[in-house]
CSV table of N, CA and C and ligand atoms in Angstrom, one decimal:
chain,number,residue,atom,x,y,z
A,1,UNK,N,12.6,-5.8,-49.8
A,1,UNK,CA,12.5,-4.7,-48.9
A,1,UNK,C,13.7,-4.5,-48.1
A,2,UNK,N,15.0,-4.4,-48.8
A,2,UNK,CA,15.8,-4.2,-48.1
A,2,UNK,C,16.3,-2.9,-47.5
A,3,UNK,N,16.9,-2.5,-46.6
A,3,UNK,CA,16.9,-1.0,-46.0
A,3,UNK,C,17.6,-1.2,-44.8
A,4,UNK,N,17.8,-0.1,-44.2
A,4,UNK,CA,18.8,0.3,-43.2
A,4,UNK,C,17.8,-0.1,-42.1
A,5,UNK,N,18.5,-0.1,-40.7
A,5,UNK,CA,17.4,-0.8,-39.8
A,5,UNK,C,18.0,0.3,-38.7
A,6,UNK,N,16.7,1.2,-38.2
A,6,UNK,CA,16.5,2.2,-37.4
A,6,UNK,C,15.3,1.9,-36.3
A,7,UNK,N,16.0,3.0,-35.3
A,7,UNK,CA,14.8,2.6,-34.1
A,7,UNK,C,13.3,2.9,-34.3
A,8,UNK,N,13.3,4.0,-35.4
A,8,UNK,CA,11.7,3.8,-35.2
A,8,UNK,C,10.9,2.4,-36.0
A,9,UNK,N,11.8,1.9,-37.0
A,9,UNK,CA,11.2,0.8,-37.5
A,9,UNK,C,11.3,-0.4,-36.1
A,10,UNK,N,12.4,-0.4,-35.8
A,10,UNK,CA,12.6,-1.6,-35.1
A,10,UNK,C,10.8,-1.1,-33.4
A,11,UNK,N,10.8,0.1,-33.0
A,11,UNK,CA,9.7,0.4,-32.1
A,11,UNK,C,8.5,0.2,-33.2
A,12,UNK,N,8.3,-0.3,-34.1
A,12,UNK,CA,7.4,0.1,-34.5
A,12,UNK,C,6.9,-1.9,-34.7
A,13,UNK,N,7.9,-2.4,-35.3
A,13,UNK,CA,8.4,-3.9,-35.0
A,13,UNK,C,7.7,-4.6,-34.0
A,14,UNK,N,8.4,-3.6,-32.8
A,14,UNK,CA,8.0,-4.5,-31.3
A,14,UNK,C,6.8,-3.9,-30.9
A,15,UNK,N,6.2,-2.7,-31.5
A,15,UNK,CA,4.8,-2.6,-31.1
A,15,UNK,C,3.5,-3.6,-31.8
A,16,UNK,N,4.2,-3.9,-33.0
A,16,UNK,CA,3.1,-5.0,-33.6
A,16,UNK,C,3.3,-6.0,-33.0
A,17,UNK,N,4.5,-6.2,-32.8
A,17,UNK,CA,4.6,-7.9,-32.2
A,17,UNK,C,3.9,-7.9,-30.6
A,18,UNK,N,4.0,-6.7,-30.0
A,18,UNK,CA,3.7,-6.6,-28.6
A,18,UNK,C,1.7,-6.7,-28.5
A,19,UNK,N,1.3,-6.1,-29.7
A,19,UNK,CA,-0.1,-6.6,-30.0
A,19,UNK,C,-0.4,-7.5,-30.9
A,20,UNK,N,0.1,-8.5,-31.0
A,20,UNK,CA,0.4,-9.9,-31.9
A,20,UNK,C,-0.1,-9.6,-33.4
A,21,UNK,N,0.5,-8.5,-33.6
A,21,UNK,CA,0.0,-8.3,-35.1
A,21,UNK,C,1.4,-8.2,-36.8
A,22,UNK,N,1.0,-8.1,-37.4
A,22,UNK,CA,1.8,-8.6,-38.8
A,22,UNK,C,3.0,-7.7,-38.5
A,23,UNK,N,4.2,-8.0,-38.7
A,23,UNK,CA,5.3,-6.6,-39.0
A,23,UNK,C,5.2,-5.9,-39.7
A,24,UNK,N,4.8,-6.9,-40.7
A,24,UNK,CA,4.7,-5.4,-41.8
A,24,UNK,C,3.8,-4.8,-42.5
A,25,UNK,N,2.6,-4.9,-42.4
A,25,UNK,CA,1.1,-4.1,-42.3
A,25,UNK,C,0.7,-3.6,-41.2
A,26,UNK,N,1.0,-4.5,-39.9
A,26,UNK,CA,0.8,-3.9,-38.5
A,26,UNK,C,-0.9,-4.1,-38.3
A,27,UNK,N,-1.6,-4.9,-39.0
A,27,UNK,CA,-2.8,-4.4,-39.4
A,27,UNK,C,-3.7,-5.7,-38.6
A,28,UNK,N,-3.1,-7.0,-39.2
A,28,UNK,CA,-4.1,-7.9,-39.1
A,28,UNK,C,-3.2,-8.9,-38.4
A,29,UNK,N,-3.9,-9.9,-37.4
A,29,UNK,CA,-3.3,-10.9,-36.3
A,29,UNK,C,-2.5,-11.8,-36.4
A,30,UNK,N,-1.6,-12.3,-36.1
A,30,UNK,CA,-0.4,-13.4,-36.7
A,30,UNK,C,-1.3,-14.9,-36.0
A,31,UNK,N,-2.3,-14.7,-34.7
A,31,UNK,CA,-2.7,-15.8,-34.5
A,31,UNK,C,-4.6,-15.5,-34.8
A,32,UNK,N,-4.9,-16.8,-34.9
A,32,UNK,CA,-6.5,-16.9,-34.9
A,32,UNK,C,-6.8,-16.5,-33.7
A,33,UNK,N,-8.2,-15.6,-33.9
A,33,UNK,CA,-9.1,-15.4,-32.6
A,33,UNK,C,-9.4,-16.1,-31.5
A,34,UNK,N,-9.7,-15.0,-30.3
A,34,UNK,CA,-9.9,-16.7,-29.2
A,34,UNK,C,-10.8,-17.3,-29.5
A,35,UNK,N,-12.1,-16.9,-30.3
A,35,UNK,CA,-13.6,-17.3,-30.3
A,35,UNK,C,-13.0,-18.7,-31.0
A,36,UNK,N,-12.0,-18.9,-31.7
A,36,UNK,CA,-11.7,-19.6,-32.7
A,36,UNK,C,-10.3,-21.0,-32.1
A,37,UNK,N,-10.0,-20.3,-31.0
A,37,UNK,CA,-9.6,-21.3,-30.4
A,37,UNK,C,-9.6,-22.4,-29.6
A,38,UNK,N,-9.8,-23.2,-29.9
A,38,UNK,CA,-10.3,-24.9,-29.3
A,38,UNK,C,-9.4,-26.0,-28.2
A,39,UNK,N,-8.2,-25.6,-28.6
A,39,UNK,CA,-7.3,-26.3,-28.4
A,39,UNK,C,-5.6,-25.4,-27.8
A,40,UNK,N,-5.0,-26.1,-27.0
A,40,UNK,CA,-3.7,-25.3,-27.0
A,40,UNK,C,-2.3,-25.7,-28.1
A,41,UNK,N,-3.2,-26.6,-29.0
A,41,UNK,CA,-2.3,-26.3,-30.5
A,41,UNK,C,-2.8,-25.1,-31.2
A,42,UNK,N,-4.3,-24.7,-31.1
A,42,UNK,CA,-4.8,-23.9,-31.6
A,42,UNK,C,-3.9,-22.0,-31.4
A,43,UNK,N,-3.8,-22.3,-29.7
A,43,UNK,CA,-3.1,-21.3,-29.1
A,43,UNK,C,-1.6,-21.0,-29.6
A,44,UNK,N,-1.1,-22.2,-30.0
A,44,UNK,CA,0.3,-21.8,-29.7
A,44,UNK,C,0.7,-21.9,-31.5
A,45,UNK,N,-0.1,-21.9,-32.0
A,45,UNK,CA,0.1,-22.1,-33.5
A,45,UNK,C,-0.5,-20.6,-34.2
A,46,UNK,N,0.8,-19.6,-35.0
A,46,UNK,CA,0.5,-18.4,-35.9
A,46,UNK,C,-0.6,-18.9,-37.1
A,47,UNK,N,-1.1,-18.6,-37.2
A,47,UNK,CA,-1.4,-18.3,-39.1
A,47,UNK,C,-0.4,-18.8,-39.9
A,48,UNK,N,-0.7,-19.3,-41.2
A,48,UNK,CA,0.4,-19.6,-41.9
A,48,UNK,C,1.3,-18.5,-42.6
A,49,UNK,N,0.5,-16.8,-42.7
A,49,UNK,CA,0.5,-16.0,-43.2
A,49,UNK,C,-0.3,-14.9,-43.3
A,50,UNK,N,-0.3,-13.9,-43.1
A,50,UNK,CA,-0.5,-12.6,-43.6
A,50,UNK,C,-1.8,-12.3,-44.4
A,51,UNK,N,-3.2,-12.4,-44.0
A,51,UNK,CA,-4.1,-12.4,-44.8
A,51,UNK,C,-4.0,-11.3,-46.1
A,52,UNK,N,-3.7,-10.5,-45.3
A,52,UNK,CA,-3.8,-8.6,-45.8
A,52,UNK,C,-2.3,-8.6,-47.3
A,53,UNK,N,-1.0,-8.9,-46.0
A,53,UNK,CA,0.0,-8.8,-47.4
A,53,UNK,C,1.0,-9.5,-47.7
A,54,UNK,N,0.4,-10.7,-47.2
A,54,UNK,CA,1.2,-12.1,-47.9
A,54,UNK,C,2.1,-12.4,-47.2
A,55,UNK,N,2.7,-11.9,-45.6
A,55,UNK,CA,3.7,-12.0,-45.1
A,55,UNK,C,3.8,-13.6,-44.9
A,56,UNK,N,4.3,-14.5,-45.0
A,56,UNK,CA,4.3,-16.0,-44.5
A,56,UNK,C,5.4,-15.7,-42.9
A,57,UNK,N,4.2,-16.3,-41.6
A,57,UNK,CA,4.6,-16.3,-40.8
A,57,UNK,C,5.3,-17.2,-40.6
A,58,UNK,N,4.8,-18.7,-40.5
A,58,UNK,CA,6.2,-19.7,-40.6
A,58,UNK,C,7.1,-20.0,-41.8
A,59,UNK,N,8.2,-19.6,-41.9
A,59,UNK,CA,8.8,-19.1,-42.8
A,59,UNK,C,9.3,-21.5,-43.2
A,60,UNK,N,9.7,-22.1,-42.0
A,60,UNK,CA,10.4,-23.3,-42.6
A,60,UNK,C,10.1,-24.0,-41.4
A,61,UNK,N,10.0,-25.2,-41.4
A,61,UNK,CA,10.4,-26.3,-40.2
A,61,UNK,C,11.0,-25.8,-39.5
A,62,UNK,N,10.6,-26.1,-37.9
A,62,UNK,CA,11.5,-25.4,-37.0
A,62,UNK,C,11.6,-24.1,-36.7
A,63,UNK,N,10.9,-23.0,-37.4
A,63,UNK,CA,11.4,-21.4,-37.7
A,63,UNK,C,11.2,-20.9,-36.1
A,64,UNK,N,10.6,-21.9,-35.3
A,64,UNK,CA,9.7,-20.8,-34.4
A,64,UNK,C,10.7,-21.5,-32.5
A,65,UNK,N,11.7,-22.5,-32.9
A,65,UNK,CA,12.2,-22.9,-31.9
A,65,UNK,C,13.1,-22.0,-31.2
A,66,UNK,N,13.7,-20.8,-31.9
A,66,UNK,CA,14.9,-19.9,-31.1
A,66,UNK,C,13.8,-19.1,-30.3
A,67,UNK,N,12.0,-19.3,-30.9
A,67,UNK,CA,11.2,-18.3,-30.4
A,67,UNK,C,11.3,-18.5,-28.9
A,68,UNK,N,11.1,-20.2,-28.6
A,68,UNK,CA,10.7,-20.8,-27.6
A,68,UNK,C,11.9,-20.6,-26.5
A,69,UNK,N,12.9,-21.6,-27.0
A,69,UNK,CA,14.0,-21.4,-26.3
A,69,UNK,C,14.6,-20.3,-25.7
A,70,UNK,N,14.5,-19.4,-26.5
A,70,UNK,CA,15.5,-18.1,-26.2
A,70,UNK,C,14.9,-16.8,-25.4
A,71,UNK,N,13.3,-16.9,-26.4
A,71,UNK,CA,12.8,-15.8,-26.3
A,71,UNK,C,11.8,-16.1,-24.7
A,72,UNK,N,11.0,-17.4,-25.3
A,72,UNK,CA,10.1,-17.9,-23.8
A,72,UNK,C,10.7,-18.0,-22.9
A,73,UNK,N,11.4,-18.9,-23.2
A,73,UNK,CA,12.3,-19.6,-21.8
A,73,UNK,C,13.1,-18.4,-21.3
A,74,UNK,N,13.8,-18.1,-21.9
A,74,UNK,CA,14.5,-16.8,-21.5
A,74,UNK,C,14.0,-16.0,-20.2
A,75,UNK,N,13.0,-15.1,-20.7
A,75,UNK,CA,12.3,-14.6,-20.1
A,75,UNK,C,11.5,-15.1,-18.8
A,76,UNK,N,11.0,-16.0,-19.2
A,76,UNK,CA,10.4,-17.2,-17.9
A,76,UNK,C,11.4,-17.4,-17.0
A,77,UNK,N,12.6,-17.7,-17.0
A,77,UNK,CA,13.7,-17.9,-16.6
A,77,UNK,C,14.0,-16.7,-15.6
A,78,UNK,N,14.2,-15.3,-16.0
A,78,UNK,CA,14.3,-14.0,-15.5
A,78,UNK,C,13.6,-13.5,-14.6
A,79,UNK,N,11.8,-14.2,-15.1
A,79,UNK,CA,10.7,-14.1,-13.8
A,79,UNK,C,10.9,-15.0,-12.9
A,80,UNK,N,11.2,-16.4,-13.6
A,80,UNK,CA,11.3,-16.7,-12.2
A,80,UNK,C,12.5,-16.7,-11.0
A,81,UNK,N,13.6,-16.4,-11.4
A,81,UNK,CA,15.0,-15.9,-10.5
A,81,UNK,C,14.5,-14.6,-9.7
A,82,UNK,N,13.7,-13.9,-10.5
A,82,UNK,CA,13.2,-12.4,-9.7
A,82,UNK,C,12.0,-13.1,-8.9
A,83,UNK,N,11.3,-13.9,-8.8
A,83,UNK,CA,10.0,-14.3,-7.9
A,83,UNK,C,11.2,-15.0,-7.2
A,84,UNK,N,11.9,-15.9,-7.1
A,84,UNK,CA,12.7,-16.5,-6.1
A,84,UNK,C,13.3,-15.7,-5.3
A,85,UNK,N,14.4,-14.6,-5.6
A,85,UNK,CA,15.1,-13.3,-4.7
A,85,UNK,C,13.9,-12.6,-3.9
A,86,UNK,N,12.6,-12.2,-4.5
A,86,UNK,CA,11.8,-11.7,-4.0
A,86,UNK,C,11.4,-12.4,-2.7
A,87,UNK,N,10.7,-13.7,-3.1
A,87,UNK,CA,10.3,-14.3,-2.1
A,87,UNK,C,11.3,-14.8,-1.0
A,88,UNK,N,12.7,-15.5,-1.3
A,88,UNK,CA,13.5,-15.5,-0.5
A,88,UNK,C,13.9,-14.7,0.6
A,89,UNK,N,14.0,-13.7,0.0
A,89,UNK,CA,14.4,-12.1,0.6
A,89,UNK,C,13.8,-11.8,1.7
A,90,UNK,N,12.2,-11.9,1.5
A,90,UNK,CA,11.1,-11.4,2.0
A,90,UNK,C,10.5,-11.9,2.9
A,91,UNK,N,10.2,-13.4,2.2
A,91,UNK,CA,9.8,-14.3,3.2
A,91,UNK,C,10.4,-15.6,3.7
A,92,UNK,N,9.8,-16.4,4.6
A,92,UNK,CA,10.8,-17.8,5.3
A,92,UNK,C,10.1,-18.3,5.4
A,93,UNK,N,9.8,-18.9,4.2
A,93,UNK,CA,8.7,-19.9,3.5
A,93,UNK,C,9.3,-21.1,3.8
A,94,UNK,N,8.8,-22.0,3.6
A,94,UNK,CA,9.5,-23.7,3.8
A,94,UNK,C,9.8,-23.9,2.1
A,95,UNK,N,10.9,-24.6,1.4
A,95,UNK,CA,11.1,-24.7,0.7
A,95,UNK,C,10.2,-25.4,-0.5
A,96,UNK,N,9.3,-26.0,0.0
A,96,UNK,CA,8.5,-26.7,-1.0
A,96,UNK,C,7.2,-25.8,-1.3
A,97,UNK,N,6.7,-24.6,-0.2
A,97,UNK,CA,6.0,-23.1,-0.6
A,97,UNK,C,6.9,-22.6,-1.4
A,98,UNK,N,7.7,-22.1,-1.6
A,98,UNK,CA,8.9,-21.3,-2.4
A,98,UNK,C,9.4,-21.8,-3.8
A,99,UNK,N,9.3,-23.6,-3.9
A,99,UNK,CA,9.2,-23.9,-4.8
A,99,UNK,C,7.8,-23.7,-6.1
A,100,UNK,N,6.6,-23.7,-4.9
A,100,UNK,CA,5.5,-23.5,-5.7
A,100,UNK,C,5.1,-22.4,-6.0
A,101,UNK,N,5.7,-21.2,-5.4
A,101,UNK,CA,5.4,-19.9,-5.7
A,101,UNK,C,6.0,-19.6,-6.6
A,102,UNK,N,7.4,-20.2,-6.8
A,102,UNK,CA,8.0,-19.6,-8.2
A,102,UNK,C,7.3,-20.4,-9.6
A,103,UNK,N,7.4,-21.8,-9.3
A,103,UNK,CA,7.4,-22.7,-10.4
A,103,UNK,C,5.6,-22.3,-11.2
A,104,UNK,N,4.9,-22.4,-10.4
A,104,UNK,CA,3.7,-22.2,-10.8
A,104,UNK,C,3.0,-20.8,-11.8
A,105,UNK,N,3.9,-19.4,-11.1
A,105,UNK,CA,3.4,-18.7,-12.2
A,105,UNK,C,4.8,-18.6,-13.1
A,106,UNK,N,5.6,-19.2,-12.9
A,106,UNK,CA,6.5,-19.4,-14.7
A,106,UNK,C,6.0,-20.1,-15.6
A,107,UNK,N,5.1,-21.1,-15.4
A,107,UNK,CA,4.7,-22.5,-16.1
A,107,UNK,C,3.3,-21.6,-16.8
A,108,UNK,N,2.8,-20.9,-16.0
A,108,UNK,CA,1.5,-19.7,-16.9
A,108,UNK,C,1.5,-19.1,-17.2
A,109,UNK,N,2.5,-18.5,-16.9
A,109,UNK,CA,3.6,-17.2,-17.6
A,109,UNK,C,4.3,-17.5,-19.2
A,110,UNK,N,4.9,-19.0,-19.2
A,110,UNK,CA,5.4,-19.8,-20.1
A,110,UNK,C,4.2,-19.8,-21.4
A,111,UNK,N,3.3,-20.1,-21.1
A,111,UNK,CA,1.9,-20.3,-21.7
A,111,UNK,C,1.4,-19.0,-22.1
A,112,UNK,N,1.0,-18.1,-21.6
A,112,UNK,CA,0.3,-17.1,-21.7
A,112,UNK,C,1.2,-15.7,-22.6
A,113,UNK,N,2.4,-16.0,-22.5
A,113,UNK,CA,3.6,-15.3,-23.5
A,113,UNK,C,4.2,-16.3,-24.6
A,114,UNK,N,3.6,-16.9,-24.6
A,114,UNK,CA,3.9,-18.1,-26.1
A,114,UNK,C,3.7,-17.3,-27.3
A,115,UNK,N,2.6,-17.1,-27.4
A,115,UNK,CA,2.2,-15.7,-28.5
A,115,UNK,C,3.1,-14.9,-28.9
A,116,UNK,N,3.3,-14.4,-28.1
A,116,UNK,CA,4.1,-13.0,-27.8
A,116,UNK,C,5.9,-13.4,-28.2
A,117,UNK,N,6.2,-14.3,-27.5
A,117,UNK,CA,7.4,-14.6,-28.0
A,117,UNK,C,7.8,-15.1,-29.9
A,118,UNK,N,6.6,-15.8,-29.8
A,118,UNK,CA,7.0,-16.3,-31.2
A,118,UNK,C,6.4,-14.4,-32.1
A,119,UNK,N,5.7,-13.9,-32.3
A,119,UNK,CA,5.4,-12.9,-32.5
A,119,UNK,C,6.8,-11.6,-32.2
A,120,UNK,N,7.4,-11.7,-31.2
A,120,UNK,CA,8.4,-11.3,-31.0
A,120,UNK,C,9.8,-11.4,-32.5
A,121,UNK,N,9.5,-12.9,-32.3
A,121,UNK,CA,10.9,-13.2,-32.9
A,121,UNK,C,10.2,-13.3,-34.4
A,122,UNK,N,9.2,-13.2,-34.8
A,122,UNK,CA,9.2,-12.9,-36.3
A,122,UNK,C,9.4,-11.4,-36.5
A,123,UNK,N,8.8,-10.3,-35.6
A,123,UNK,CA,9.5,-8.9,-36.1
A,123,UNK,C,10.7,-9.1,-35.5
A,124,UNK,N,11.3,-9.6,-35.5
A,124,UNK,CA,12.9,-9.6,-35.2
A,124,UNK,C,13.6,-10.4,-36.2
A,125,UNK,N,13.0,-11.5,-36.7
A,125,UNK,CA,13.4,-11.7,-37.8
A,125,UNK,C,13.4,-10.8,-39.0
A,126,UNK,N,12.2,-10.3,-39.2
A,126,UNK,CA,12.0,-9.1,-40.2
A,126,UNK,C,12.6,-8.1,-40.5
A,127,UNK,N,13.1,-7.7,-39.0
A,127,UNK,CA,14.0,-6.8,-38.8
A,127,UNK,C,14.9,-6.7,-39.1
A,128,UNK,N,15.8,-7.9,-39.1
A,128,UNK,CA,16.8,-8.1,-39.5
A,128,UNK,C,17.5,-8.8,-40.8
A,129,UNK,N,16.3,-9.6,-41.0
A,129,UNK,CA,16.5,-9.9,-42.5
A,129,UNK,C,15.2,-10.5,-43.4
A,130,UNK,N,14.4,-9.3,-43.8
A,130,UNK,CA,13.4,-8.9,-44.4
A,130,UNK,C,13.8,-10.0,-46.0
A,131,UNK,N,12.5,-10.4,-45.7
A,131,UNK,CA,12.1,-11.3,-47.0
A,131,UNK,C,11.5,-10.2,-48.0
A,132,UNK,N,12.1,-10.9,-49.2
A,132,UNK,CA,11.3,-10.4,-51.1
A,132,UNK,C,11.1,-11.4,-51.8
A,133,UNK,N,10.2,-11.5,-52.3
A,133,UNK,CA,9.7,-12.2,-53.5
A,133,UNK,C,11.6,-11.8,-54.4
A,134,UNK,N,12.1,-13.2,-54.9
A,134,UNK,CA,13.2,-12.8,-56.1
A,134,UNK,C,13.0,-13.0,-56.9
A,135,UNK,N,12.4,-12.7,-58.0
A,135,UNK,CA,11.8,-13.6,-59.2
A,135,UNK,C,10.9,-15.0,-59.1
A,136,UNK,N,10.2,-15.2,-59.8
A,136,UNK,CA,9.5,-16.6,-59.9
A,136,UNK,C,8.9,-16.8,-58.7
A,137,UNK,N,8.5,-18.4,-58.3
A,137,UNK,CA,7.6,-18.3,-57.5
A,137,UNK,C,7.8,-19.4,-56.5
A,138,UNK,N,9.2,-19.5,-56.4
A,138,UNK,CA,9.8,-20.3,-55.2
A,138,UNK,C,10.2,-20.5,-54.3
A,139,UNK,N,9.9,-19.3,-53.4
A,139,UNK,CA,10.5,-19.3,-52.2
A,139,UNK,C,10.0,-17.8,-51.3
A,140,UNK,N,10.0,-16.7,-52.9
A,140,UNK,CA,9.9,-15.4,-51.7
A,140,UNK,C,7.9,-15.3,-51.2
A,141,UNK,N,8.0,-14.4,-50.7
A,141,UNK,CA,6.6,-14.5,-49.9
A,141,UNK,C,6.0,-13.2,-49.5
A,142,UNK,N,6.6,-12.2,-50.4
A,142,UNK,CA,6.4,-11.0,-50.4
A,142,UNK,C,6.0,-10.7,-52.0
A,143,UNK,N,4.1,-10.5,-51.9
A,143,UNK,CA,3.7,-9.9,-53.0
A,143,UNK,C,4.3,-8.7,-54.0
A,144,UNK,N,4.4,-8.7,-55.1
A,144,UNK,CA,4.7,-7.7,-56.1
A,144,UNK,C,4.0,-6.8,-56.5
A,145,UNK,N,3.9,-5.4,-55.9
A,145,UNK,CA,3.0,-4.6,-56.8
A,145,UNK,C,1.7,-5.0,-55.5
A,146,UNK,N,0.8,-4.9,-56.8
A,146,UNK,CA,-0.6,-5.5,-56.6
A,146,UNK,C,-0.8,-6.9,-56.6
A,147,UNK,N,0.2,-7.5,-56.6
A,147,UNK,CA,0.0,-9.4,-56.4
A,147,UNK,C,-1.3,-9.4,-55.6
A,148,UNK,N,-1.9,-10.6,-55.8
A,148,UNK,CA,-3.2,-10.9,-54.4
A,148,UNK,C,-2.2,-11.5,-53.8
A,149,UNK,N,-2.1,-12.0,-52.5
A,149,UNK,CA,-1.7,-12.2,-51.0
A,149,UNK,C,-1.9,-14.1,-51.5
A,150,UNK,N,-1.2,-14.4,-51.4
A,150,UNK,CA,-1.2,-15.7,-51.3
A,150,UNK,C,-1.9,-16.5,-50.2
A,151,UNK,N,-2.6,-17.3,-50.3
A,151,UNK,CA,-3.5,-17.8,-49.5
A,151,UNK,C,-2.5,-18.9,-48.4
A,152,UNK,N,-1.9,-19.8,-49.1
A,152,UNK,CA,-0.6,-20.5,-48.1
A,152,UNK,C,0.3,-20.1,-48.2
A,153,UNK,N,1.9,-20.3,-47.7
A,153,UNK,CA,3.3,-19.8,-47.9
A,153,UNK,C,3.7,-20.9,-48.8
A,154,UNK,N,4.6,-21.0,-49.7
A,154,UNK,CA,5.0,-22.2,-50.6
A,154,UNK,C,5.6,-23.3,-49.8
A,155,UNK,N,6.0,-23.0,-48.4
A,155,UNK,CA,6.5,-24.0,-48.1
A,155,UNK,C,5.3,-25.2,-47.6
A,156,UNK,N,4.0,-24.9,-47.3
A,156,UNK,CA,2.9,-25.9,-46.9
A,156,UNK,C,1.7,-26.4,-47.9
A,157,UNK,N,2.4,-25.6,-49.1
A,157,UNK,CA,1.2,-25.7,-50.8
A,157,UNK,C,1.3,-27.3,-50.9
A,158,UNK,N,0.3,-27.3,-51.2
A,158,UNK,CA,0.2,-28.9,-51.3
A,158,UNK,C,0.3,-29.3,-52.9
A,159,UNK,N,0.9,-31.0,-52.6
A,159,UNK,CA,1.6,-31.3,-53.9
A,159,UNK,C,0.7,-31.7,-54.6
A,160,UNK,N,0.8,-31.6,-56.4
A,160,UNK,CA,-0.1,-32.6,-56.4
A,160,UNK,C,-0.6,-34.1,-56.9
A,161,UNK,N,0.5,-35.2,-56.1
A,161,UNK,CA,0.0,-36.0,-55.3
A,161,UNK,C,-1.1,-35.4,-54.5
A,162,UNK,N,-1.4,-34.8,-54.1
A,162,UNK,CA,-2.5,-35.0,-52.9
A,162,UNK,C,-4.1,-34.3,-53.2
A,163,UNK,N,-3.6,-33.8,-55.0
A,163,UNK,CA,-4.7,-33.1,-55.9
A,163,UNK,C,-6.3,-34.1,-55.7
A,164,UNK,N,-5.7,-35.3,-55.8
A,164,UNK,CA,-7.0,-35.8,-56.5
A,164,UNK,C,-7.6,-36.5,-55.1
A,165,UNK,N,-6.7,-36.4,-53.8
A,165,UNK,CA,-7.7,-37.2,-52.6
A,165,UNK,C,-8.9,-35.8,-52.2
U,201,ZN,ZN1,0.5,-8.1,-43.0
C-alpha cells in the first residue's frame, strides 16, 4: 500500500486513532471493550490485530515505547507545565497544594490517554510507512485480495514446540 501521504489521509489517520479505531478500515477497535476489561494490563494492551483486515497492531517487541515516551509523556508533560503557569499565575498556593494540583491530574491524564497515544502512533506509523504482505508468509500482515484476516500477527504465532502442550 504504498502511496503519497496527503492531508486528507493523514485527517483521516488521526480521526481513527482519535476514536481508537484501525487506520486502515477505520472500522473496528485497536483495544478490547471496557465490558471486557479487568485489569490495567487489559487497558493498556491493543489487540494483536485487525479483526476485519488483518492490520497487526503490534508490529515487534517494543513497537509501542516511542508511543509512551514521546507521545504520552510528551503531552502529559505540556499539561502539566500549563496547569503549573496557570496555577502559579493565578494562585498563591503553598508549594506542596501546587505540587498536587499539577502532579495528580498528569498521573490520570497519563492513564486515561494511554490508548490514544499508542493508537496515535500506529496511524502515524501507517502513515508513514504502510506495511504489505511481500510475497510468502513471513513477515507482511496485510491480506491479499480476499486473504481471510489472520487471526495472530506472525510475530506471536506459536511454535510448534508448544503444538502438543
Ligand atoms: Zn482494520
Amino acid at each position: 500500500m504504498t502511496g503519497e501521504i496527503t492531508w486528507p489521509k493523514a485527517r483521516d489517520y488521526f480521526t481513527r486513532a482519535m476514536r481508537l479505531r484501525c487506520p486502515v478500515c477505520g472500522s473496528t477497535p485497536i483495544f478490547p471493550p471496557l465490558s471486557r476489561t479487568r485489569s490495567l494490563s487489559d487497558w493498556f494492551t491493543p489487540l494483536d490485530g485487525c479483526p476485519r483486515c488483518g492490520y497487526a497492531y503490534d508490529r515487534e517487541p517494543g513497537y509501542f515505547l516511542l508511543s509512551v515516551w514521546a507521545i504520552n509523556y510528551g503531552v502529559a508533560a505540556l499539561l502539566g507545565l500549563f496547569l503549573y503557569l496557570v496555577f502559579e499565575w493565578f494562585y498563591e498556593w503553598p508549594v506542596w497544594n501546587l505540587i498536587a494540583a499539577v502532579v495528580v491530574p498528569v498521573v490520570v491524564f497519563n492513564i486515561l490517554f494511554a490508548r490514544h497515544s499508542k493508537s496515535i502512533f500506529i496511524a502515524w506509523d501507517h502513515l508513514f510507512d504502510p506495511h504489505e504482505r511481500e510475497g510468502g508468509d513471513d513477515g507482511g500482515n496485510m491480506p491479499q485480495g480476499n486473504a481471510p484476516a489472520p487471526t495472530r500477527p506472525p510475530s506471536r504465532a506459536r511454535l510448534p514446540v508448544d503444538a502438543g502442550v
